Short mmCIF file of C-alpha atoms (C1' of nucleotides) in Angstrom, two decimals:
data_model
loop_
_atom_site.label_atom_id
_atom_site.label_comp_id
_atom_site.label_asym_id
_atom_site.label_seq_id
_atom_site.Cartn_x
_atom_site.Cartn_y
_atom_site.Cartn_z
CA UNK A 74 76.70 64.55 122.01
CA UNK A 75 77.38 65.55 118.45
CA UNK A 76 73.82 64.62 117.67
CA UNK A 77 73.42 67.73 115.51
CA UNK A 78 73.03 66.94 111.83
CA UNK A 79 75.43 68.27 109.27
CA UNK A 80 73.07 71.04 108.23
CA UNK A 81 72.98 72.32 111.80
CA UNK A 82 76.75 72.17 112.10
CA UNK A 83 77.05 74.14 108.87
CA UNK A 84 74.71 76.79 110.25
CA UNK A 85 76.68 76.91 113.52
CA UNK A 86 79.96 77.52 111.72
CA UNK A 87 78.45 79.91 109.16
CA UNK A 88 76.95 81.98 111.96
CA UNK A 89 80.27 82.14 113.78
CA UNK A 90 82.13 83.20 110.67
CA UNK A 91 79.51 85.77 109.66
CA UNK A 92 79.45 87.25 113.15
CA UNK A 93 83.20 87.59 112.84
CA UNK A 94 83.61 89.05 109.38
CA UNK A 95 80.20 89.58 107.82
CA UNK A 96 78.38 87.85 105.00
CA UNK A 97 81.15 88.50 102.51
CA UNK A 98 83.73 87.50 105.09
CA UNK A 99 83.39 83.75 104.84
CA UNK A 100 83.65 81.30 101.98
CA UNK A 101 82.20 77.86 101.41
CA UNK A 102 85.68 76.44 101.74
CA UNK A 103 86.36 78.09 105.12
CA UNK A 104 83.00 76.84 106.23
CA UNK A 105 83.44 73.31 104.91
CA UNK A 106 86.89 72.84 106.37
CA UNK A 107 85.72 74.00 109.81
CA UNK A 108 82.85 71.51 109.65
CA UNK A 109 85.13 68.76 108.40
CA UNK A 110 83.60 68.24 104.96
CA UNK A 111 84.21 69.51 101.43
CA UNK A 112 82.61 72.62 99.96
CA UNK A 113 80.60 70.57 97.47
CA UNK A 114 78.88 68.93 100.44
CA UNK A 115 77.81 72.31 101.77
CA UNK A 116 75.98 72.87 98.49
CA UNK A 117 74.08 69.63 99.06
CA UNK A 118 72.55 71.11 102.22
CA UNK A 119 72.25 74.71 101.04
CA UNK A 120 72.13 75.15 97.27
CA UNK A 121 73.48 78.72 97.29
CA UNK A 122 75.22 81.07 99.68
CA UNK A 123 72.12 83.22 99.64
CA UNK A 124 69.96 80.32 100.85
CA UNK A 125 72.49 79.56 103.56
CA UNK A 126 72.54 83.23 104.58
CA UNK A 127 68.78 83.33 104.92
CA UNK A 128 68.61 80.08 106.91
CA UNK A 129 71.43 81.18 109.19
CA UNK A 130 69.83 84.55 109.88
CA UNK A 131 66.34 83.17 110.50
CA UNK A 132 67.73 80.59 112.92
CA UNK A 133 69.69 83.33 114.72
CA UNK A 134 66.60 85.51 115.01
CA UNK A 135 64.42 82.66 116.27
CA UNK A 136 66.99 81.61 118.85
CA UNK A 137 67.53 85.17 120.10
CA UNK A 138 63.83 85.92 120.42
CA UNK A 139 63.25 82.57 122.09
CA UNK A 140 65.90 83.29 124.70
CA UNK A 141 64.07 86.45 125.73
CA UNK A 142 60.96 84.61 126.85
CA UNK A 143 57.39 85.85 126.71
CA UNK A 144 57.28 89.69 126.73
CA UNK A 145 53.88 89.53 128.47
CA UNK A 146 54.75 87.13 131.26
CA UNK A 147 54.74 88.07 134.95
CA UNK A 148 58.25 89.55 135.10
CA UNK A 149 58.56 93.23 135.89
CA UNK A 150 59.40 95.70 133.15
CA UNK A 151 62.84 96.17 134.71
CA UNK A 152 63.46 92.41 134.63
CA UNK A 153 62.47 92.18 130.99
CA UNK A 154 64.71 95.10 130.08
CA UNK A 155 67.58 93.42 131.89
CA UNK A 156 66.93 90.12 130.09
CA UNK A 157 67.03 91.97 126.79
CA UNK A 158 70.36 93.61 127.61
CA UNK A 159 71.71 90.27 128.85
CA UNK A 160 70.90 88.69 125.50
CA UNK A 161 73.16 91.16 123.72
CA UNK A 162 75.83 90.95 126.38
CA UNK A 163 75.98 87.16 126.12
CA UNK A 164 76.56 87.41 122.37
CA UNK A 165 79.48 89.76 122.91
CA UNK A 166 81.09 88.40 126.07
CA UNK A 167 80.27 84.71 126.27
CA UNK A 168 80.45 83.97 122.57
CA UNK A 169 82.98 86.74 121.90
CA UNK A 170 81.17 87.61 118.68
CA UNK A 171 79.09 90.43 117.27
CA UNK A 172 75.32 90.38 116.88
CA UNK A 173 74.79 88.72 113.51
CA UNK A 174 72.19 91.25 112.43
CA UNK A 175 74.24 94.20 113.58
CA UNK A 176 76.96 93.05 111.22
CA UNK A 177 74.53 92.25 108.42
CA UNK A 178 72.66 95.51 108.97
CA UNK A 179 75.87 97.48 108.54
CA UNK A 180 76.52 95.88 105.14
CA UNK A 181 72.81 95.63 104.35
CA UNK A 182 72.98 97.62 101.13
CA UNK A 183 75.34 95.10 99.54
CA UNK A 184 73.59 91.91 100.65
CA UNK A 185 71.39 89.70 98.47
CA UNK A 186 67.89 91.05 99.06
CA UNK A 187 66.57 87.92 100.86
CA UNK A 188 69.47 88.05 103.33
CA UNK A 189 68.95 91.77 103.93
CA UNK A 190 65.25 91.06 104.54
CA UNK A 191 66.08 88.35 107.07
CA UNK A 192 68.38 90.76 108.94
CA UNK A 193 65.66 93.39 108.88
CA UNK A 194 63.39 90.83 110.54
CA UNK A 195 65.66 90.85 113.59
CA UNK A 196 65.13 94.56 114.14
CA UNK A 197 61.38 94.30 113.59
CA UNK A 198 61.02 91.41 115.99
CA UNK A 199 63.23 92.81 118.75
CA UNK A 200 61.42 96.16 118.48
CA UNK A 201 58.08 94.38 118.73
CA UNK A 202 59.23 92.29 121.71
CA UNK A 203 60.22 95.47 123.54
CA UNK A 204 56.98 97.19 122.58
CA UNK A 205 55.06 94.46 124.36
CA UNK A 206 57.48 94.25 127.29
CA UNK A 207 57.27 98.01 127.85
CA UNK A 208 53.50 98.09 127.71
CA UNK A 209 53.18 98.08 131.47
CA UNK A 210 55.88 100.71 131.99
CA UNK A 211 54.18 103.59 133.80
CA UNK A 212 56.84 106.01 132.53
CA UNK A 213 55.87 105.28 128.91
CA UNK A 214 52.25 106.19 128.49
CA UNK A 215 51.55 106.31 124.78
CA UNK A 216 52.48 103.95 121.98
CA UNK A 217 54.76 106.47 120.28
CA UNK A 218 56.92 106.91 123.37
CA UNK A 219 57.15 103.13 123.74
CA UNK A 220 58.26 102.70 120.16
CA UNK A 221 60.98 105.31 120.50
CA UNK A 222 62.16 103.68 123.73
CA UNK A 223 62.26 100.30 122.01
CA UNK A 224 64.18 101.54 118.97
CA UNK A 225 66.53 103.50 121.19
CA UNK A 226 67.46 100.52 123.33
CA UNK A 227 68.20 98.26 120.37
CA UNK A 228 70.24 101.01 118.70
CA UNK A 229 72.22 101.73 121.83
CA UNK A 230 73.09 98.07 122.37
CA UNK A 231 74.05 97.45 118.74
CA UNK A 232 76.23 100.54 118.69
CA UNK A 233 77.77 99.67 122.04
CA UNK A 234 78.71 96.21 120.78
CA UNK A 235 80.46 97.61 117.76
CA UNK A 236 82.33 100.19 119.82
CA UNK A 237 83.32 97.63 122.45
CA UNK A 238 84.74 95.40 119.74
CA UNK A 239 86.54 98.21 117.96
CA UNK A 240 87.94 99.71 121.17
CA UNK A 241 88.63 96.21 122.50
CA UNK A 242 87.03 97.08 125.81
CA UNK A 243 84.01 95.16 127.03
CA UNK A 244 83.38 97.76 129.70
CA UNK A 245 82.30 100.11 126.93
CA UNK A 246 79.33 97.84 126.33
CA UNK A 247 78.50 97.54 130.01
CA UNK A 248 78.70 101.23 130.72
CA UNK A 249 76.59 102.17 127.70
CA UNK A 250 74.08 99.40 128.40
CA UNK A 251 73.65 100.61 131.98
CA UNK A 252 73.28 104.24 130.93
CA UNK A 253 69.58 103.93 130.06
CA UNK B 241 86.54 121.77 88.78
CA UNK B 242 87.78 118.27 88.73
CA UNK B 243 90.97 119.63 90.22
CA UNK B 244 91.19 116.65 92.60
CA UNK B 245 94.12 114.41 91.80
CA UNK B 246 93.67 110.77 90.98
CA UNK B 247 94.63 109.63 94.47
CA UNK B 248 91.84 111.77 95.94
CA UNK B 249 89.34 110.43 93.43
CA UNK B 250 90.36 106.90 94.33
CA UNK B 251 89.82 107.66 98.01
CA UNK B 252 86.43 109.22 97.25
CA UNK B 253 85.23 106.15 95.40
CA UNK B 254 86.79 103.69 97.85
CA UNK B 255 85.06 105.44 100.72
CA UNK B 256 81.72 105.31 98.94
CA UNK B 257 82.09 101.64 98.18
CA UNK B 258 83.27 100.73 101.68
CA UNK B 259 80.44 102.69 103.28
CA UNK B 260 78.11 100.67 101.07
CA UNK B 261 79.45 97.15 101.51
CA UNK B 262 82.37 97.21 103.90
CA UNK B 263 86.08 96.70 103.41
CA UNK B 264 85.63 93.29 101.83
CA UNK B 265 82.79 94.61 99.72
CA UNK B 266 84.79 96.38 97.08
CA UNK B 267 87.55 95.30 94.73
CA UNK B 268 90.31 97.17 92.99
CA UNK B 269 88.51 96.58 89.70
CA UNK B 270 85.18 98.02 90.93
CA UNK B 271 87.10 100.96 92.26
CA UNK B 272 89.19 101.51 89.15
CA UNK B 273 86.27 101.33 86.76
CA UNK B 274 84.30 103.87 88.81
CA UNK B 275 87.28 106.24 88.75
CA UNK B 276 87.82 105.63 85.04
CA UNK B 277 91.24 103.98 85.21
CA UNK B 278 92.59 100.43 85.36
CA UNK B 279 93.21 98.48 88.53
CA UNK B 280 96.98 98.47 87.94
CA UNK B 281 96.87 102.26 88.18
CA UNK B 282 95.22 102.06 91.59
CA UNK B 283 98.24 100.09 92.79
CA UNK B 284 100.47 102.93 91.61
CA UNK B 285 98.80 105.26 94.11
CA UNK B 286 98.19 102.74 96.89
CA UNK B 287 100.48 99.72 96.83
CA UNK B 288 98.10 97.41 98.69
CA UNK B 289 94.45 97.32 99.66
CA UNK B 290 95.50 97.61 103.28
CA UNK B 291 97.36 100.88 102.58
CA UNK B 292 94.33 102.19 100.73
CA UNK B 293 92.06 101.14 103.59
CA UNK B 294 94.17 103.00 106.13
CA UNK B 295 94.41 106.17 104.02
CA UNK B 296 90.68 106.13 103.31
CA UNK B 297 89.80 105.70 106.98
CA UNK B 298 92.20 108.35 108.25
CA UNK B 299 90.90 110.84 105.72
CA UNK B 300 87.31 110.02 106.73
CA UNK B 301 88.14 110.52 110.41
CA UNK B 302 89.94 113.82 109.79
CA UNK B 303 87.12 115.17 107.69
CA UNK B 304 84.43 114.13 110.18
CA UNK B 305 86.25 115.61 113.15
CA UNK B 306 86.98 118.75 111.19
CA UNK B 307 83.32 119.23 110.35
CA UNK B 308 82.47 119.26 114.06
CA UNK B 309 84.49 122.36 114.80
CA UNK B 310 86.31 123.18 118.02
CA UNK B 311 84.72 121.36 120.98
CA UNK B 312 85.82 124.22 123.26
CA UNK B 313 84.51 127.14 121.23
CA UNK B 314 81.75 129.47 122.40
CA UNK B 315 78.80 127.36 121.30
CA UNK B 316 76.50 126.02 123.98
CA UNK B 317 76.65 122.38 124.98
CA UNK B 318 73.27 121.85 123.31
CA UNK B 319 74.54 123.37 120.07
CA UNK B 320 77.62 121.15 120.07
CA UNK B 321 75.52 118.07 120.73
CA UNK B 322 73.26 119.02 117.84
CA UNK B 323 76.26 119.56 115.57
CA UNK B 324 77.51 116.10 116.48
CA UNK B 325 74.17 114.49 115.68
CA UNK B 326 73.97 116.48 112.45
CA UNK B 327 77.30 115.04 111.35
CA UNK B 328 75.94 111.52 111.55
CA UNK B 329 72.64 112.49 110.00
CA UNK B 330 74.35 114.08 107.01
CA UNK B 331 76.27 110.86 106.37
CA UNK B 332 73.05 108.86 106.34
CA UNK B 333 70.59 111.21 104.67
CA UNK B 334 72.58 113.53 102.42
CA UNK B 335 75.17 111.01 101.29
CA UNK B 336 72.80 108.05 101.69
CA UNK B 337 75.64 105.96 103.11
CA UNK B 338 76.64 104.42 106.41
CA UNK B 339 79.29 105.79 108.74
CA UNK B 340 82.52 104.27 107.42
CA UNK B 341 83.76 103.35 110.86
CA UNK B 342 80.45 101.88 111.93
CA UNK B 343 80.73 99.47 109.02
CA UNK B 344 84.42 98.80 109.63
CA UNK B 345 83.84 98.44 113.37
CA UNK B 346 81.23 95.76 112.75
CA UNK B 347 83.68 93.69 110.70
CA UNK B 348 86.65 94.82 112.80
CA UNK B 349 87.75 91.33 113.81
CA UNK B 350 88.35 90.33 110.21
CA UNK B 351 90.14 93.48 109.03
CA UNK B 352 93.88 93.86 108.50
CA UNK B 353 95.16 95.17 111.83
CA UNK B 354 96.18 98.64 110.53
CA UNK B 355 92.72 99.18 109.07
CA UNK B 356 91.06 98.07 112.30
CA UNK B 357 93.32 100.46 114.21
CA UNK B 358 92.33 103.35 111.92
CA UNK B 359 88.64 102.59 112.51
CA UNK B 360 89.26 102.43 116.24
CA UNK B 361 90.74 105.93 115.95
CA UNK B 362 87.33 107.24 114.88
CA UNK B 363 85.72 106.07 118.10
CA UNK B 364 88.56 107.39 120.24
CA UNK B 365 88.49 110.78 118.59
CA UNK B 366 84.72 111.24 118.56
CA UNK B 367 84.59 110.18 122.22
CA UNK B 368 87.32 112.70 123.06
CA UNK B 369 85.59 115.46 121.10
CA UNK B 370 82.41 114.86 123.09
CA UNK B 371 84.33 114.69 126.37
CA UNK B 372 85.57 118.20 125.72
CA UNK B 373 82.26 119.48 124.40
CA UNK B 374 80.41 118.16 127.44
CA UNK B 375 82.85 119.64 129.91
CA UNK B 376 80.63 122.63 130.55
CA UNK B 377 77.46 120.58 130.88
CA UNK B 378 76.14 121.27 134.39
CA UNK B 379 74.21 117.97 134.35
CA UNK B 380 77.47 116.00 133.97
CA UNK B 381 79.64 116.83 136.92
CA UNK B 382 82.41 114.26 137.03
CA UNK B 383 84.64 112.89 134.29
CA UNK B 384 83.17 109.38 134.53
CA UNK B 385 79.66 110.58 133.85
CA UNK B 386 80.90 112.61 130.90
CA UNK B 387 82.68 109.62 129.41
CA UNK B 388 79.60 107.43 129.68
CA UNK B 389 77.50 110.17 128.10
CA UNK B 390 80.02 110.48 125.26
CA UNK B 391 80.19 106.73 124.60
CA UNK B 392 76.44 106.45 124.85
CA UNK B 393 75.75 109.13 122.26
CA UNK B 394 78.16 107.66 119.71
CA UNK B 395 76.75 104.17 120.29
CA UNK B 396 73.18 105.35 119.94
CA UNK B 397 73.86 107.17 116.68
CA UNK B 398 75.85 104.30 115.15
CA UNK B 399 73.15 101.81 116.08
CA UNK B 400 70.42 104.12 114.84
CA UNK B 401 72.13 104.44 111.47
CA UNK B 402 72.34 100.69 111.04
CA UNK B 403 68.73 100.20 112.05
CA UNK B 404 67.52 103.02 109.80
CA UNK B 405 69.33 101.43 106.86
CA UNK B 406 68.11 97.92 107.62
CA UNK B 407 64.51 99.02 108.25
CA UNK B 408 64.74 101.44 105.32
CA UNK B 409 63.24 104.21 107.41
CA UNK B 410 65.21 107.40 108.04
CA UNK B 411 62.75 108.42 110.75
CA UNK B 412 64.21 105.63 112.89
CA UNK B 413 67.46 107.56 112.98
CA UNK B 414 65.77 110.86 113.74
CA UNK B 415 63.58 109.51 116.51
CA UNK B 416 66.45 107.67 118.19
CA UNK B 417 68.80 110.64 117.79
CA UNK B 418 66.24 112.95 119.43
CA UNK B 419 65.57 110.53 122.28
CA UNK B 420 68.63 111.63 124.28
"C1'" DG C 37 75.44 62.34 101.83
"C1'" DT C 38 80.05 62.99 100.65
"C1'" DC C 39 83.52 62.86 97.46
"C1'" DT C 40 86.84 64.31 93.23
"C1'" DA C 41 87.24 67.14 89.56
"C1'" DT C 42 86.40 71.08 87.29
"C1'" DA C 43 84.20 75.13 85.25
"C1'" DA C 44 83.79 80.16 85.09
"C1'" DT C 45 84.69 84.25 87.38
"C1'" DT C 46 86.95 87.37 90.43
"C1'" DT C 47 90.49 88.65 93.52
"C1'" DG C 48 94.96 91.37 94.92
"C1'" DA C 49 99.10 92.09 92.93
"C1'" DT C 50 103.31 92.47 89.54
"C1'" DA C 51 106.22 93.24 85.18
"C1'" DG C 52 107.24 96.02 81.75
"C1'" DA C 53 105.91 99.02 77.58
"C1'" DC C 54 104.74 103.72 76.60
"C1'" DG D 233 100.94 107.93 85.55
"C1'" DT D 234 98.52 104.84 82.98
"C1'" DC D 235 98.37 101.07 80.20
"C1'" DT D 236 98.28 95.76 78.57
"C1'" DA D 237 99.13 91.41 79.92
"C1'" DT D 238 99.51 88.21 83.17
"C1'" DC D 239 99.86 85.53 87.52
"C1'" DA D 240 98.54 82.65 91.46
"C1'" DA D 241 95.05 82.11 94.40
"C1'" DA D 242 90.34 82.12 95.80
"C1'" DT D 243 85.43 82.39 94.79
"C1'" DT D 244 80.54 80.18 94.01
"C1'" DA D 245 78.73 76.56 91.84
"C1'" DT D 246 77.97 72.06 89.04
"C1'" DA D 247 78.58 67.13 87.19
"C1'" DG D 248 78.98 62.73 88.19
"C1'" DA D 249 81.27 58.69 90.77
"C1'" DC D 250 80.72 56.13 94.98
#
DNA sequence: GTCTATAATTTGATAGAC
DNA sequence: GTCTATCAAATTATAGAC
């Protein structure tokens, strides 16, 4: 245990803090003290906050997409949809945190451009995953209908997470997620 | 013109800045310089940032709810739904800003408690407005179904706004909004 | 790779003149 | 009501010892 290098630990803590209070909501000192080092040591691993923000977001995106599995595997469309919803639910309920890119997306206009671009990548990749997963859905014949269905599901889950947090009621997420 | 008092101007600018970069994303100095005064003068009108945050959010909520009209007036359910969607769309497209409480909701866990409570009020009040507006919807018989429909619409629109901003594509909002 | 020390800037907030 | 002046604290970031 504890085999993770310092850079990984920094990304773990940075992600937690950013999913709590956004990109502007954590400082190198918060971060360093939670990791157990000094803020100067954080700069050794990530030269700037912007570089840390990009690395953190890319790692989040990769991990989330990975957890969904192959959108073209043998699972049914319903199973894939449920796996997608479960990914968001786990972020909210098991980790008790927001979706990183939901938070970053909300403050997107004020982020350093490379961080905003990394957050944008989350929405492009999740949309594309759903586009492939929904390809065999008989209720969604053409590509346009599939794209709207994909965008709509991501939007609904992101909004539901924010409302569940603000209203302090996880059932808000569950009821909205099941309303598709 | 320019009859608005300084306190109102401060709230106008604070709201703009917060809808751009969140509660943590603006400072009293940013704010003051945009209004054309000094930061010490902002403290004359609002003693703390927390007090300013609460006033700004309550005013936003009142104005948004006001713009929706009476949820029990003679309009059809479809008209009221469209008015609700139009309120969100105007925030995004005409003002080119996020929904204040979407942004605050995303960073809710890191806000001063009174500001988080004010943001929560937005979601309670919009949900309640929709509950009343949907009361005559023949497709939504019982109160539970109406509440899910209300939560779902707010969630979908909030998520769609964030995605439209992050993907820099207003049509994302329109397509998701119309997908109900 | 981590530290101490520090620079340069920004933050929310206050005191007191006008 | 607005200002100047200022404070204490926090911010990102760097230099250089170990």
